[in-house]
mmCIF file of C-alpha atoms and ligand atoms in Angstrom:
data_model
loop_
_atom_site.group_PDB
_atom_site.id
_atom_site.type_symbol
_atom_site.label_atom_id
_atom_site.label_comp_id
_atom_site.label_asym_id
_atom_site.label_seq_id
_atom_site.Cartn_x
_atom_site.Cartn_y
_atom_site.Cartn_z
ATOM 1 C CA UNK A 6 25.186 -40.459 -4.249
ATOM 2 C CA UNK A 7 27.527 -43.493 -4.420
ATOM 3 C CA UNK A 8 26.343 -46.550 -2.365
ATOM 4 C CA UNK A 9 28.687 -48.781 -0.750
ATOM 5 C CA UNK A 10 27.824 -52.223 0.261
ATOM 6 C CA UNK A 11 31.459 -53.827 0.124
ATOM 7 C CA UNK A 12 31.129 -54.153 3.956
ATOM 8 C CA UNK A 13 30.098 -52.967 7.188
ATOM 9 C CA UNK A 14 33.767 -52.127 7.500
ATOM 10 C CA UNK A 15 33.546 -48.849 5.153
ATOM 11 C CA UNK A 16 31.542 -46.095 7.547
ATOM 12 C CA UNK A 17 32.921 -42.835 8.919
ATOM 13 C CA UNK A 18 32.277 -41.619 12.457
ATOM 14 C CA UNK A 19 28.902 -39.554 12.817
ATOM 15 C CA UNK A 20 28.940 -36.295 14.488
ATOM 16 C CA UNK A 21 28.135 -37.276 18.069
ATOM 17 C CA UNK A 22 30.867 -39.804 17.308
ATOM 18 C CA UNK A 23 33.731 -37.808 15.945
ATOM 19 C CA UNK A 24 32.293 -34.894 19.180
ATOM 20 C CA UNK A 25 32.842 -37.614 21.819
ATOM 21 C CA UNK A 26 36.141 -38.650 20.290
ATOM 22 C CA UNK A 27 36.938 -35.004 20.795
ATOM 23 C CA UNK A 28 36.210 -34.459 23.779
ATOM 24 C CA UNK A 29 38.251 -38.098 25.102
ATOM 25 C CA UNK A 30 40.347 -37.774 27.922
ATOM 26 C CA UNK A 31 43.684 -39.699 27.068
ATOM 27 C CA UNK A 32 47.278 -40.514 28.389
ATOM 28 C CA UNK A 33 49.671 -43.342 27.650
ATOM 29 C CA UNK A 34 48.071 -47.087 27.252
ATOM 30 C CA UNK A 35 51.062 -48.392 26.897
ATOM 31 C CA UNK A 36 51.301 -47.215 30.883
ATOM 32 C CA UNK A 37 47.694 -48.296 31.410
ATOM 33 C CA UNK A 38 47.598 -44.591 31.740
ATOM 34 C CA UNK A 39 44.587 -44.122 29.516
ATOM 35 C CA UNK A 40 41.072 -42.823 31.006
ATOM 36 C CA UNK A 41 39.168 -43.789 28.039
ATOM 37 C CA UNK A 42 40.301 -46.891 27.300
ATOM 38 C CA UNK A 43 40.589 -48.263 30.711
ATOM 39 C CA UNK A 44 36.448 -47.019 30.936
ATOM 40 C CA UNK A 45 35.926 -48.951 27.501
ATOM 41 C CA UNK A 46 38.170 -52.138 28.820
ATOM 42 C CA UNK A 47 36.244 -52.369 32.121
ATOM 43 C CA UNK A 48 32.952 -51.615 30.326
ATOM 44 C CA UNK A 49 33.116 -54.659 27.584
ATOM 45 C CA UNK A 50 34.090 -56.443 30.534
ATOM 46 C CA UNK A 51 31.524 -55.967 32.296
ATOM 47 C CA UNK A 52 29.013 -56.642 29.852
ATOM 48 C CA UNK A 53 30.248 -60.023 28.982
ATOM 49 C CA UNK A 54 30.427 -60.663 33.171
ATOM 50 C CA UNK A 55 34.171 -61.362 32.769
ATOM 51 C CA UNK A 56 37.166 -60.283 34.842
ATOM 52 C CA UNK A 57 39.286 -58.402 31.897
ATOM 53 C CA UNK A 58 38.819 -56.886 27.910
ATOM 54 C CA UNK A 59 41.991 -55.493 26.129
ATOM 55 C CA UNK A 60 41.735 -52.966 23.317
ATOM 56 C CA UNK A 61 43.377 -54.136 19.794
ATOM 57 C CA UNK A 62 43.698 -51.990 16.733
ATOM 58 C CA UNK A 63 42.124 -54.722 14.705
ATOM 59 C CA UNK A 64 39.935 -58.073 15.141
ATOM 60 C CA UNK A 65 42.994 -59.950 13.342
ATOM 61 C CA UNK A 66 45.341 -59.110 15.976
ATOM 62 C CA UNK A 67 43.036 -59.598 18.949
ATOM 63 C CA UNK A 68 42.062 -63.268 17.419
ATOM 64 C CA UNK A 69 45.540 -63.777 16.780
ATOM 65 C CA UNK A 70 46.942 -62.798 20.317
ATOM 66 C CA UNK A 71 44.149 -65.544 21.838
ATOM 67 C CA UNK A 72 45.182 -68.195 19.867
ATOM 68 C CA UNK A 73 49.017 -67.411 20.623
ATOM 69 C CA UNK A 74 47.883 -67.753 24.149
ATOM 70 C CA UNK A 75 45.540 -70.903 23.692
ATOM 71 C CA UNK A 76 48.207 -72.400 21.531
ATOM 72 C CA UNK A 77 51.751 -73.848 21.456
ATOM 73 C CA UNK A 78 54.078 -74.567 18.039
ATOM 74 C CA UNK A 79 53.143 -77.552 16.491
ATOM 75 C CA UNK A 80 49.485 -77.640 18.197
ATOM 76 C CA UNK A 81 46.648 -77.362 16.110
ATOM 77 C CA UNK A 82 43.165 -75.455 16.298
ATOM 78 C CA UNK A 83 39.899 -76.373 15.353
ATOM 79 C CA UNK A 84 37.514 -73.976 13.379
ATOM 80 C CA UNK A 85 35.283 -74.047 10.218
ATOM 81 C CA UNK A 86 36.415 -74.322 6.842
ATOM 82 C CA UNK A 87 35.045 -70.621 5.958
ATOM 83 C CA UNK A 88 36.283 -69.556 9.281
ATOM 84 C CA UNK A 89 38.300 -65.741 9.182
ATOM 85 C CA UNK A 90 41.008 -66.955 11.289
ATOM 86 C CA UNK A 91 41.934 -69.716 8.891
ATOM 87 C CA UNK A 92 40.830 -67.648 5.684
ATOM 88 C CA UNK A 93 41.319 -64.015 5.703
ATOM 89 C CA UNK A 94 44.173 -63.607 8.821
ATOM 90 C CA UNK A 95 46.988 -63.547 6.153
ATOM 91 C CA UNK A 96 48.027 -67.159 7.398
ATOM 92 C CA UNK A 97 48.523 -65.879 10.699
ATOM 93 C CA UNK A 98 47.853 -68.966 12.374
ATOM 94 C CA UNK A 99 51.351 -70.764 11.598
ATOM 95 C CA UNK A 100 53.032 -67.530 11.009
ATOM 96 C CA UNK A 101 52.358 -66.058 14.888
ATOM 97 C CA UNK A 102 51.624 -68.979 16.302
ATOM 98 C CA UNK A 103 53.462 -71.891 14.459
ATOM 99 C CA UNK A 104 49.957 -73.972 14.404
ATOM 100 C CA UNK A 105 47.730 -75.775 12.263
ATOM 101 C CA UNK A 106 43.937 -75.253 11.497
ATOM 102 C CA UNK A 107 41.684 -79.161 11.812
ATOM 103 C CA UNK A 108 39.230 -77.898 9.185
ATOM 104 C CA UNK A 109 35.912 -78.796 9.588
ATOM 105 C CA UNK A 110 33.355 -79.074 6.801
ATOM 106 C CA UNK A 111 30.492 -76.922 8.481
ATOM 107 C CA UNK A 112 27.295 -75.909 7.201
ATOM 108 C CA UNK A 113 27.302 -71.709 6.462
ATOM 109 C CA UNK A 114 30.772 -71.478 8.831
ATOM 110 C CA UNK A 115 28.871 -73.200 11.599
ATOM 111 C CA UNK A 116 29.752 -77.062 12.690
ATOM 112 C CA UNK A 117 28.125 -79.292 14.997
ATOM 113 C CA UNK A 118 29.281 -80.929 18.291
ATOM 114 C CA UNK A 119 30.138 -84.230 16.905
ATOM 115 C CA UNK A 120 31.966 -82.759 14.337
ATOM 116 C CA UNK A 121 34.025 -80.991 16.795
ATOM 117 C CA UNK A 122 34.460 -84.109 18.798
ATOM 118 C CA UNK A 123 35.371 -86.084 15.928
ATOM 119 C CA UNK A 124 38.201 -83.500 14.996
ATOM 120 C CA UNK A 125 40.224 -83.891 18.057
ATOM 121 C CA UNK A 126 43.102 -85.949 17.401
ATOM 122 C CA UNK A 127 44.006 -87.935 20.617
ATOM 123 C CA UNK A 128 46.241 -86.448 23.178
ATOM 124 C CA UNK A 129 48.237 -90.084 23.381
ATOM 125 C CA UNK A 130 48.487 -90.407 19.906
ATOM 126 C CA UNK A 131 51.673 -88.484 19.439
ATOM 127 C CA UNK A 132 51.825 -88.573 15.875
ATOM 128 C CA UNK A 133 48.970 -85.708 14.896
ATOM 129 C CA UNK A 134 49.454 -82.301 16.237
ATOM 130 C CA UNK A 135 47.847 -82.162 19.281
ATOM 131 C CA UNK A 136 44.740 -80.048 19.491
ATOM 132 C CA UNK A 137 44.374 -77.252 22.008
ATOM 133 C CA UNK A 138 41.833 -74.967 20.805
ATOM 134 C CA UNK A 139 38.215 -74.965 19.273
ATOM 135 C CA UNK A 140 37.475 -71.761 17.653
ATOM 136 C CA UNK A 141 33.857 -70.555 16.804
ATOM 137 C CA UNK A 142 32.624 -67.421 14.615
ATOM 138 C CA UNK A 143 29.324 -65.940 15.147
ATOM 139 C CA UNK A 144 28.163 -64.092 13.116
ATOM 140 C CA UNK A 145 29.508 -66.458 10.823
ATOM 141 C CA UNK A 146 31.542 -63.670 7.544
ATOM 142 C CA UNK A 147 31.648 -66.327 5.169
ATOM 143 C CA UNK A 148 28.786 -67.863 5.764
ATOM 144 C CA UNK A 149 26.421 -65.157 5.124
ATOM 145 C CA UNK A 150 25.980 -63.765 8.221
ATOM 146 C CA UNK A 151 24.944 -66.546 9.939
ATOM 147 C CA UNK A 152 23.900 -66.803 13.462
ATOM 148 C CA UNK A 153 24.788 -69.995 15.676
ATOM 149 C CA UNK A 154 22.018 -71.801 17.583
ATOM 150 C CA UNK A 155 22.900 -71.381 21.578
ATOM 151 C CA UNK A 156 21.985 -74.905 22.271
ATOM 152 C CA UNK A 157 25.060 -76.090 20.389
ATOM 153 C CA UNK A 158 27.489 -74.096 21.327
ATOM 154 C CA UNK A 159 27.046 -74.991 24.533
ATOM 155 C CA UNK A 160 27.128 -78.153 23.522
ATOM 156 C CA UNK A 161 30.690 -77.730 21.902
ATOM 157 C CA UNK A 162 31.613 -76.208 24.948
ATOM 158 C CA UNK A 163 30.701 -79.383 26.649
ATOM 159 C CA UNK A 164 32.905 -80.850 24.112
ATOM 160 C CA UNK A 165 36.149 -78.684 24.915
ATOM 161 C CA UNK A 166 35.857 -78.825 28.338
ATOM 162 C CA UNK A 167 36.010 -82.569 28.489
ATOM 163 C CA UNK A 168 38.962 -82.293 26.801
ATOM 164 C CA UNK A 169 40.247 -79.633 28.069
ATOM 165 C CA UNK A 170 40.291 -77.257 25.220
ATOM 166 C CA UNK A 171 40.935 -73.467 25.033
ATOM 167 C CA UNK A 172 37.424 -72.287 23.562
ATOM 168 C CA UNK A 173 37.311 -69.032 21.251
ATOM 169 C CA UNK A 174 34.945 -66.903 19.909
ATOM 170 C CA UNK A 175 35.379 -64.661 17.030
ATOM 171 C CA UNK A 176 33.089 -62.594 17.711
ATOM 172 C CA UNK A 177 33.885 -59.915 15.271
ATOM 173 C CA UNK A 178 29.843 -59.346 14.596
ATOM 174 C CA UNK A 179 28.535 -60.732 17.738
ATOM 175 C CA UNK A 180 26.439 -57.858 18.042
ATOM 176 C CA UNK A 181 24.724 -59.095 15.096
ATOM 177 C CA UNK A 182 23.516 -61.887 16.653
ATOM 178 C CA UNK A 183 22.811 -60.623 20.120
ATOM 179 C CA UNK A 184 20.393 -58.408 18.639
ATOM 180 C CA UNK A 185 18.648 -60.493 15.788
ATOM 181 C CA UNK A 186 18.729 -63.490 18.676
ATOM 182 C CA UNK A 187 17.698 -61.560 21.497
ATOM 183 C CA UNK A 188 20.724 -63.327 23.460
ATOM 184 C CA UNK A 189 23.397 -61.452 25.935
ATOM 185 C CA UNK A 190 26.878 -60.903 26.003
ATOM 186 C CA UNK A 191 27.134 -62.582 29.396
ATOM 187 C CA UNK A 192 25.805 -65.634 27.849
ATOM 188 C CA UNK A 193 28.960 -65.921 26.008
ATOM 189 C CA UNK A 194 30.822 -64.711 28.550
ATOM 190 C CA UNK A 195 29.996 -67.450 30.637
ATOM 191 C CA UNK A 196 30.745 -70.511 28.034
ATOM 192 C CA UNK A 197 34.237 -69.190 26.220
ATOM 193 C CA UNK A 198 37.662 -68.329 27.455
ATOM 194 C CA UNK A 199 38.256 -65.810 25.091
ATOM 195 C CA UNK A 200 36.124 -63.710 22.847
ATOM 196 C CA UNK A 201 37.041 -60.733 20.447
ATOM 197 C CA UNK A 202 34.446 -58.437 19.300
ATOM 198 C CA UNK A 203 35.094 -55.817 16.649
ATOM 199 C CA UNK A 204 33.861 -51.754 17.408
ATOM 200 C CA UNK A 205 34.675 -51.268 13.344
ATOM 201 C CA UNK A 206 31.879 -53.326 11.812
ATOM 202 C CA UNK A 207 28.456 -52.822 12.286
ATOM 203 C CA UNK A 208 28.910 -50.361 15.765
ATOM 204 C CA UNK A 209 30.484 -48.189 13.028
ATOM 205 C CA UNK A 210 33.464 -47.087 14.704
ATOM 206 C CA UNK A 211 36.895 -46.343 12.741
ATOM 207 C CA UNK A 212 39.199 -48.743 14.449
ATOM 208 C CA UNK A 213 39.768 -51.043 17.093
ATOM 209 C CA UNK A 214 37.977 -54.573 18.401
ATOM 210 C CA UNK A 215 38.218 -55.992 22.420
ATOM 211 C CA UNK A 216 39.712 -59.169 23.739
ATOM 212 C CA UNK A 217 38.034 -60.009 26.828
ATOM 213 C CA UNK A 218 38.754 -62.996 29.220
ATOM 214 C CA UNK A 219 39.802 -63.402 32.576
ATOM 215 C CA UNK A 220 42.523 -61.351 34.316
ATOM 216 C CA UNK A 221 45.323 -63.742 33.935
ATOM 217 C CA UNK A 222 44.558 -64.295 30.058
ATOM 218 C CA UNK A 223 44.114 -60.811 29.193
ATOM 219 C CA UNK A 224 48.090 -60.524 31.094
ATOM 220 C CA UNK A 225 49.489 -62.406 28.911
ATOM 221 C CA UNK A 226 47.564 -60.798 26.175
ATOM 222 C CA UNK A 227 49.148 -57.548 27.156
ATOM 223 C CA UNK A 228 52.511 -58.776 26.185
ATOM 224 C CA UNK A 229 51.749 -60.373 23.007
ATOM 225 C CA UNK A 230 49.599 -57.381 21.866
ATOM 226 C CA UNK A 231 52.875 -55.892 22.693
ATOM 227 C CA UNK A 232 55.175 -58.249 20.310
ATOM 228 C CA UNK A 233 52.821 -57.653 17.770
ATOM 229 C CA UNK A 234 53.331 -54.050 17.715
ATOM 230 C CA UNK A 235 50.065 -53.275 19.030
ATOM 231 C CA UNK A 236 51.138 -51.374 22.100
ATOM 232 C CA UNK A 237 48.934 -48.073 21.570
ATOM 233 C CA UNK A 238 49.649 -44.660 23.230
ATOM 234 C CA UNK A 239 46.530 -42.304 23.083
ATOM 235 C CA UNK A 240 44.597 -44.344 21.403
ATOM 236 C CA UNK A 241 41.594 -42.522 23.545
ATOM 237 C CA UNK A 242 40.193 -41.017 21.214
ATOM 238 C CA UNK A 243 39.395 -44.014 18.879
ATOM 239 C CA UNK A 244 37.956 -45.717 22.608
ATOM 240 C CA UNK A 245 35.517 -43.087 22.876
ATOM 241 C CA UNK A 246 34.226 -43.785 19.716
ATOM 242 C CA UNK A 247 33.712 -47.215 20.937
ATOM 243 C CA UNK A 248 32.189 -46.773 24.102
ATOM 244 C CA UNK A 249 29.952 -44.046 21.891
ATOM 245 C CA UNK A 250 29.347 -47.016 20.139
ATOM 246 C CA UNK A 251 28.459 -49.505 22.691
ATOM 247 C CA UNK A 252 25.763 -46.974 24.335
ATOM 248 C CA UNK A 253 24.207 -45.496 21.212
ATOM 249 C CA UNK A 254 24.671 -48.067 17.761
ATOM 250 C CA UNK A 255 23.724 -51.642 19.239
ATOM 251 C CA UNK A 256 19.586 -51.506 19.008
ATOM 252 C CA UNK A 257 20.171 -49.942 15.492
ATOM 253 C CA UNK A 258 21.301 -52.965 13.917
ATOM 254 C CA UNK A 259 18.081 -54.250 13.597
ATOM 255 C CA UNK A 260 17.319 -51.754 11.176
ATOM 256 C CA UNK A 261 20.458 -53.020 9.145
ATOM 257 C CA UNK A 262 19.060 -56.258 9.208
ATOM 258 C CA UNK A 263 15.951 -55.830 7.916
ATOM 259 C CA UNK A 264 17.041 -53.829 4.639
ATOM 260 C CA UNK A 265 19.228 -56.848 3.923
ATOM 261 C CA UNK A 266 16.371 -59.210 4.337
ATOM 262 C CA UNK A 267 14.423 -56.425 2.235
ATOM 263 C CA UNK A 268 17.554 -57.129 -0.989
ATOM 264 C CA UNK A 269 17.348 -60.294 -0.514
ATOM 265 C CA UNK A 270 13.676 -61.006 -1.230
ATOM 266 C CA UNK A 271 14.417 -58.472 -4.228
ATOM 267 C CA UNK A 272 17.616 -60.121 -5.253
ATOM 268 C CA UNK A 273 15.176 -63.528 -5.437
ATOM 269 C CA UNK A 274 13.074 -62.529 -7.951
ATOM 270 C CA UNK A 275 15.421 -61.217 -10.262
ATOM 271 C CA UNK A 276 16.271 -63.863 -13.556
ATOM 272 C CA UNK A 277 20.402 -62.843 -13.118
ATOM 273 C CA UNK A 278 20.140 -64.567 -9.648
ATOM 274 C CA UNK A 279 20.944 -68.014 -9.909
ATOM 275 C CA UNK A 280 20.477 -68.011 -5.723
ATOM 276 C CA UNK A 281 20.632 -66.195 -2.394
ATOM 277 C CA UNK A 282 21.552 -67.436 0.784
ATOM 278 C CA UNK A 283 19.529 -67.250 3.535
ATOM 279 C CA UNK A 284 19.838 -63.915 5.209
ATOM 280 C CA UNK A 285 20.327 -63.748 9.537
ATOM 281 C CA UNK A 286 21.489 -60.904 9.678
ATOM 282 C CA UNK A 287 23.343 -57.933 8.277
ATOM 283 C CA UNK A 288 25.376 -60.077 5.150
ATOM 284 C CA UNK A 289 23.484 -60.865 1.631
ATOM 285 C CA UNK A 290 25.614 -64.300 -0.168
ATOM 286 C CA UNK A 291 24.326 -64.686 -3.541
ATOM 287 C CA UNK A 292 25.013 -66.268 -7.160
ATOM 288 C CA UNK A 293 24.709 -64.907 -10.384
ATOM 289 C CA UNK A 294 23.339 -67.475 -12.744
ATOM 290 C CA UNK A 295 26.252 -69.596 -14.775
ATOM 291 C CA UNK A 296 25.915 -67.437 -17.922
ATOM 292 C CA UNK A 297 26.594 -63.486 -16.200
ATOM 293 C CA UNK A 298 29.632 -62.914 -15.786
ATOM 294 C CA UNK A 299 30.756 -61.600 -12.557
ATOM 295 C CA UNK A 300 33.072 -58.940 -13.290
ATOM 296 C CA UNK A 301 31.212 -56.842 -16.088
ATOM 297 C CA UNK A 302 28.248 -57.460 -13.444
ATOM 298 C CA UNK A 303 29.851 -55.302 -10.796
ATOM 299 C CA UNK A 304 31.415 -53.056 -13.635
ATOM 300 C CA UNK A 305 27.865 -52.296 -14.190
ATOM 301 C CA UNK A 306 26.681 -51.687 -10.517
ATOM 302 C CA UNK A 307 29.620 -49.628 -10.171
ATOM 303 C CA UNK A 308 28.772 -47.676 -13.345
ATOM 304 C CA UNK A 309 25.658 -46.942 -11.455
ATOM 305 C CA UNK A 310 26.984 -45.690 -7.978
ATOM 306 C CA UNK A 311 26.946 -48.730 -6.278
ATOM 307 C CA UNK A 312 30.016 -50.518 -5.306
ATOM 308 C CA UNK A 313 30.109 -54.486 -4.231
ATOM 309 C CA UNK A 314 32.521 -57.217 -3.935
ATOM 310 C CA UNK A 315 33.112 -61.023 -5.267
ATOM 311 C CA UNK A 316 33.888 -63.353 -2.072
ATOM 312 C CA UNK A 317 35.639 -65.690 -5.221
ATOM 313 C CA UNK A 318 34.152 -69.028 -6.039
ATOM 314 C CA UNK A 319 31.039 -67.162 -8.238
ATOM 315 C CA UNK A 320 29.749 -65.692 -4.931
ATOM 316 C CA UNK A 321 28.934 -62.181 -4.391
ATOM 317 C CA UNK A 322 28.609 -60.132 -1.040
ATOM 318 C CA UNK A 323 26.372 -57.340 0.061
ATOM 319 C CA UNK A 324 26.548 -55.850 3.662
ATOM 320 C CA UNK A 325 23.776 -52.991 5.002
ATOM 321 C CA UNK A 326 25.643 -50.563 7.646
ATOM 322 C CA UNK A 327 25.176 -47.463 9.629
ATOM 323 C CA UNK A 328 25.838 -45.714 6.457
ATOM 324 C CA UNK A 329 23.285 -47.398 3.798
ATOM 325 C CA UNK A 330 20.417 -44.949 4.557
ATOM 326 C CA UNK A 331 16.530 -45.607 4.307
ATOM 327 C CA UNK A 332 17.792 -42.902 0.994
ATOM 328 C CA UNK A 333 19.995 -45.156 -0.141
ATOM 329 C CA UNK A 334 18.226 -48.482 0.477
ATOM 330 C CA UNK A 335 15.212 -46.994 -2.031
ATOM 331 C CA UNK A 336 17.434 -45.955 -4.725
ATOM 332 C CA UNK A 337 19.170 -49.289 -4.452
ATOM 333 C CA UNK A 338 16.254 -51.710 -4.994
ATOM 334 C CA UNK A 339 15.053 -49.330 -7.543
ATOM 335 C CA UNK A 340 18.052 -49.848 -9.260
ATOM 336 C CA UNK A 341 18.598 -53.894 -9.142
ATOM 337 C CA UNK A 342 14.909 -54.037 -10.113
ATOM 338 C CA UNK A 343 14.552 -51.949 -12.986
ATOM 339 C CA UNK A 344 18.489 -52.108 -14.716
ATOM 340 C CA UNK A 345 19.768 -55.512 -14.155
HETATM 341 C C1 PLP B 401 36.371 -58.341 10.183
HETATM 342 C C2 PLP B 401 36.527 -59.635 10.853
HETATM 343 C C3 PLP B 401 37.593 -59.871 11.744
HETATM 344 C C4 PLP B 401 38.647 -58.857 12.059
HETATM 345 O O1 PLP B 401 39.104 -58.167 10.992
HETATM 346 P P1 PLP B 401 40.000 -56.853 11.099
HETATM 347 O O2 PLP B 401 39.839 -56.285 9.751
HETATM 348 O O3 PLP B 401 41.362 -57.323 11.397
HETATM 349 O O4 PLP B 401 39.459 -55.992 12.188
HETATM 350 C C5 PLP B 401 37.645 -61.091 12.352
HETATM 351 N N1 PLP B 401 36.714 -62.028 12.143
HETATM 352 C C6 PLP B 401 35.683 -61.831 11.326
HETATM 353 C C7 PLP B 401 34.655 -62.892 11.178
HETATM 354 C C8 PLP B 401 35.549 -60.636 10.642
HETATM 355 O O5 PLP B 401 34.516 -60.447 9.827
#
């Protein structure tokens, strides 16, 4: 039994997944023609209480058509230091877009209101790049997992509004934090202009993530999805998984996020562990102490079944999914507790 806990990224369909991605009906998406995708487009939607939702092949591109839309050459985006867009979209930023990223200094991947404020350059001061777009990430990746407080993103929102920002949400593990907050999707339909969700992470689907947004946006998105080569034809079949997902994998997460709070308390007491972030959600962060070195660490995990990943910087990454079973979970904590 090997146990993988790279990411939330690495599960395979189940059976009543892979059976309702047989059974999709499917035509041409690229001519809207597409029963199952449509239903999965108007569904996400409708969920979030917006007008449109766009299916993507991956999170990157649907982050990276919004910010093409929110954007022009030259402008320049605000977002967290850790945040994916800026850190793990290949550059993607200036390359599709031809804009900068304002880095702010946040605590976890989150930042507050003021700091947003105080990272707009001003519109009259035609020196800086002008800033167009604030983008948020909840759950925050590289900051553990970590879930935003409401009250202050709709704060921020207050912020981009009064100057008349685009406001994005990666929203890649949203889910996350819906369940472990007990919030709503309309919630955050109702404060950004664009949000992307991903199907592949923690709803354990194979592919694909949503854009949604208003009619308009999601237009426009059409094209660039286009330019970027992700014009899909039956892609049905991996929309069915999604919806599959949506209806049947949501509630579950809880369960993921409790066996990560469960290797974290274990992870505490051990002497290798120089410290472990605090744990929201799904995502462990953690430091071996100075003197372990990280690489013959994971060589030795690995020699024992169980596969994890550096984030660089001395910090390592754990991430419970729909495929770390109760099974799994045992052996595991049986295994950091009595061999390392
Ligand atoms: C995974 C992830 C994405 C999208 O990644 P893809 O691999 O392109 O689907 C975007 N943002 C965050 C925070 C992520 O964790």
């Amino acid at each position: 039994m090997r146990i993988n806990l790279i990411s939330d990224t690495v599960t395979k369909p189940t059976p009543q997944m892979l059976k309702a991605m047989f059974e999709a009906k499917v035509g041409d998406d690229v001519f809207k023609k597409d029963e199952s995708i449509n239903y999965l487009e108007q569904k996400v939607a409708e969920m979030f209480g917006k007008e449109a939702a766009l299916f993507f092949p991956s999170g990157t591109m649907a982050n990276q058509t919004a910010i093409k839309i929110h954007t022009n050459p030259g402008d320049q985006v605000i977002c967290d230091k850790d945040a994916h867009i800026y850190n793990y979209e290949g550059g993607g930023v200036s390359f599709n877009s031809g804009a900068s990223c304002k880095l702010i200094d946040g605590h976890r991947g989150m930042f507050t209101a003021e700091q947003a404020k105080a990272a707009i350059n001003p519109p009259d001061f035609y020196h800086s790049p002008l800033t167009s777009l604030i983008a948020l990430e909840n759950t925050a990746n590289r900051g553990g997992g970590a879930c935003w407080d409401f009250d202050e993103i709709e704060k921020i929102h207050t912020v981009a509004r009064e100057h008349e920002l685009g406001f994005h949400l990666d929203g890649a593990r949203l889910w996350n934090a819906l369940v472990e907050k007990g919030e709503t999707p309309e919630q955050y339909g109702k404060l950004f202009d664009t949000i992307s969700v991903c199907l592949s992470k923690g709803l354990g689907c194979p592919v694909g993530s949503i854009l949604i947004a208003d009619e308009e946006t999601i237009y426009k998105a059409l094209r660039i999805r286009k330019i970027l080569g992700g014009g899909m034809r039956q892609a049905g079949y991996l929309a069915a998984a999604g919806t599959y997902a949506l209806d049947n994998h949501i509630t579950r997460l809880a369960a993921d996020h409790a066996k990560a709070k469960e290797i974290g308390q274990t992870l505490e007491k051990l002497a290798i562990i120089k410290k472990v972030e605090p744990i929201d959600t799904n995502i462990i962060i953690f430091y071996l102490q100075d003197d372990i070195d990280e690489q013959s660490f994971l060589k030795k995990l690995e020699a024992l079944g169980i596969d994890l990943i550096g984030m660089g910087s001395g910090k390592l990454r754990i991430v419970t999914h729909l495929d770390y079973t109760s099974e799994m979970h045992q052996a595991f904590l049986k295994v950091i507790q009595n061999v390392l």
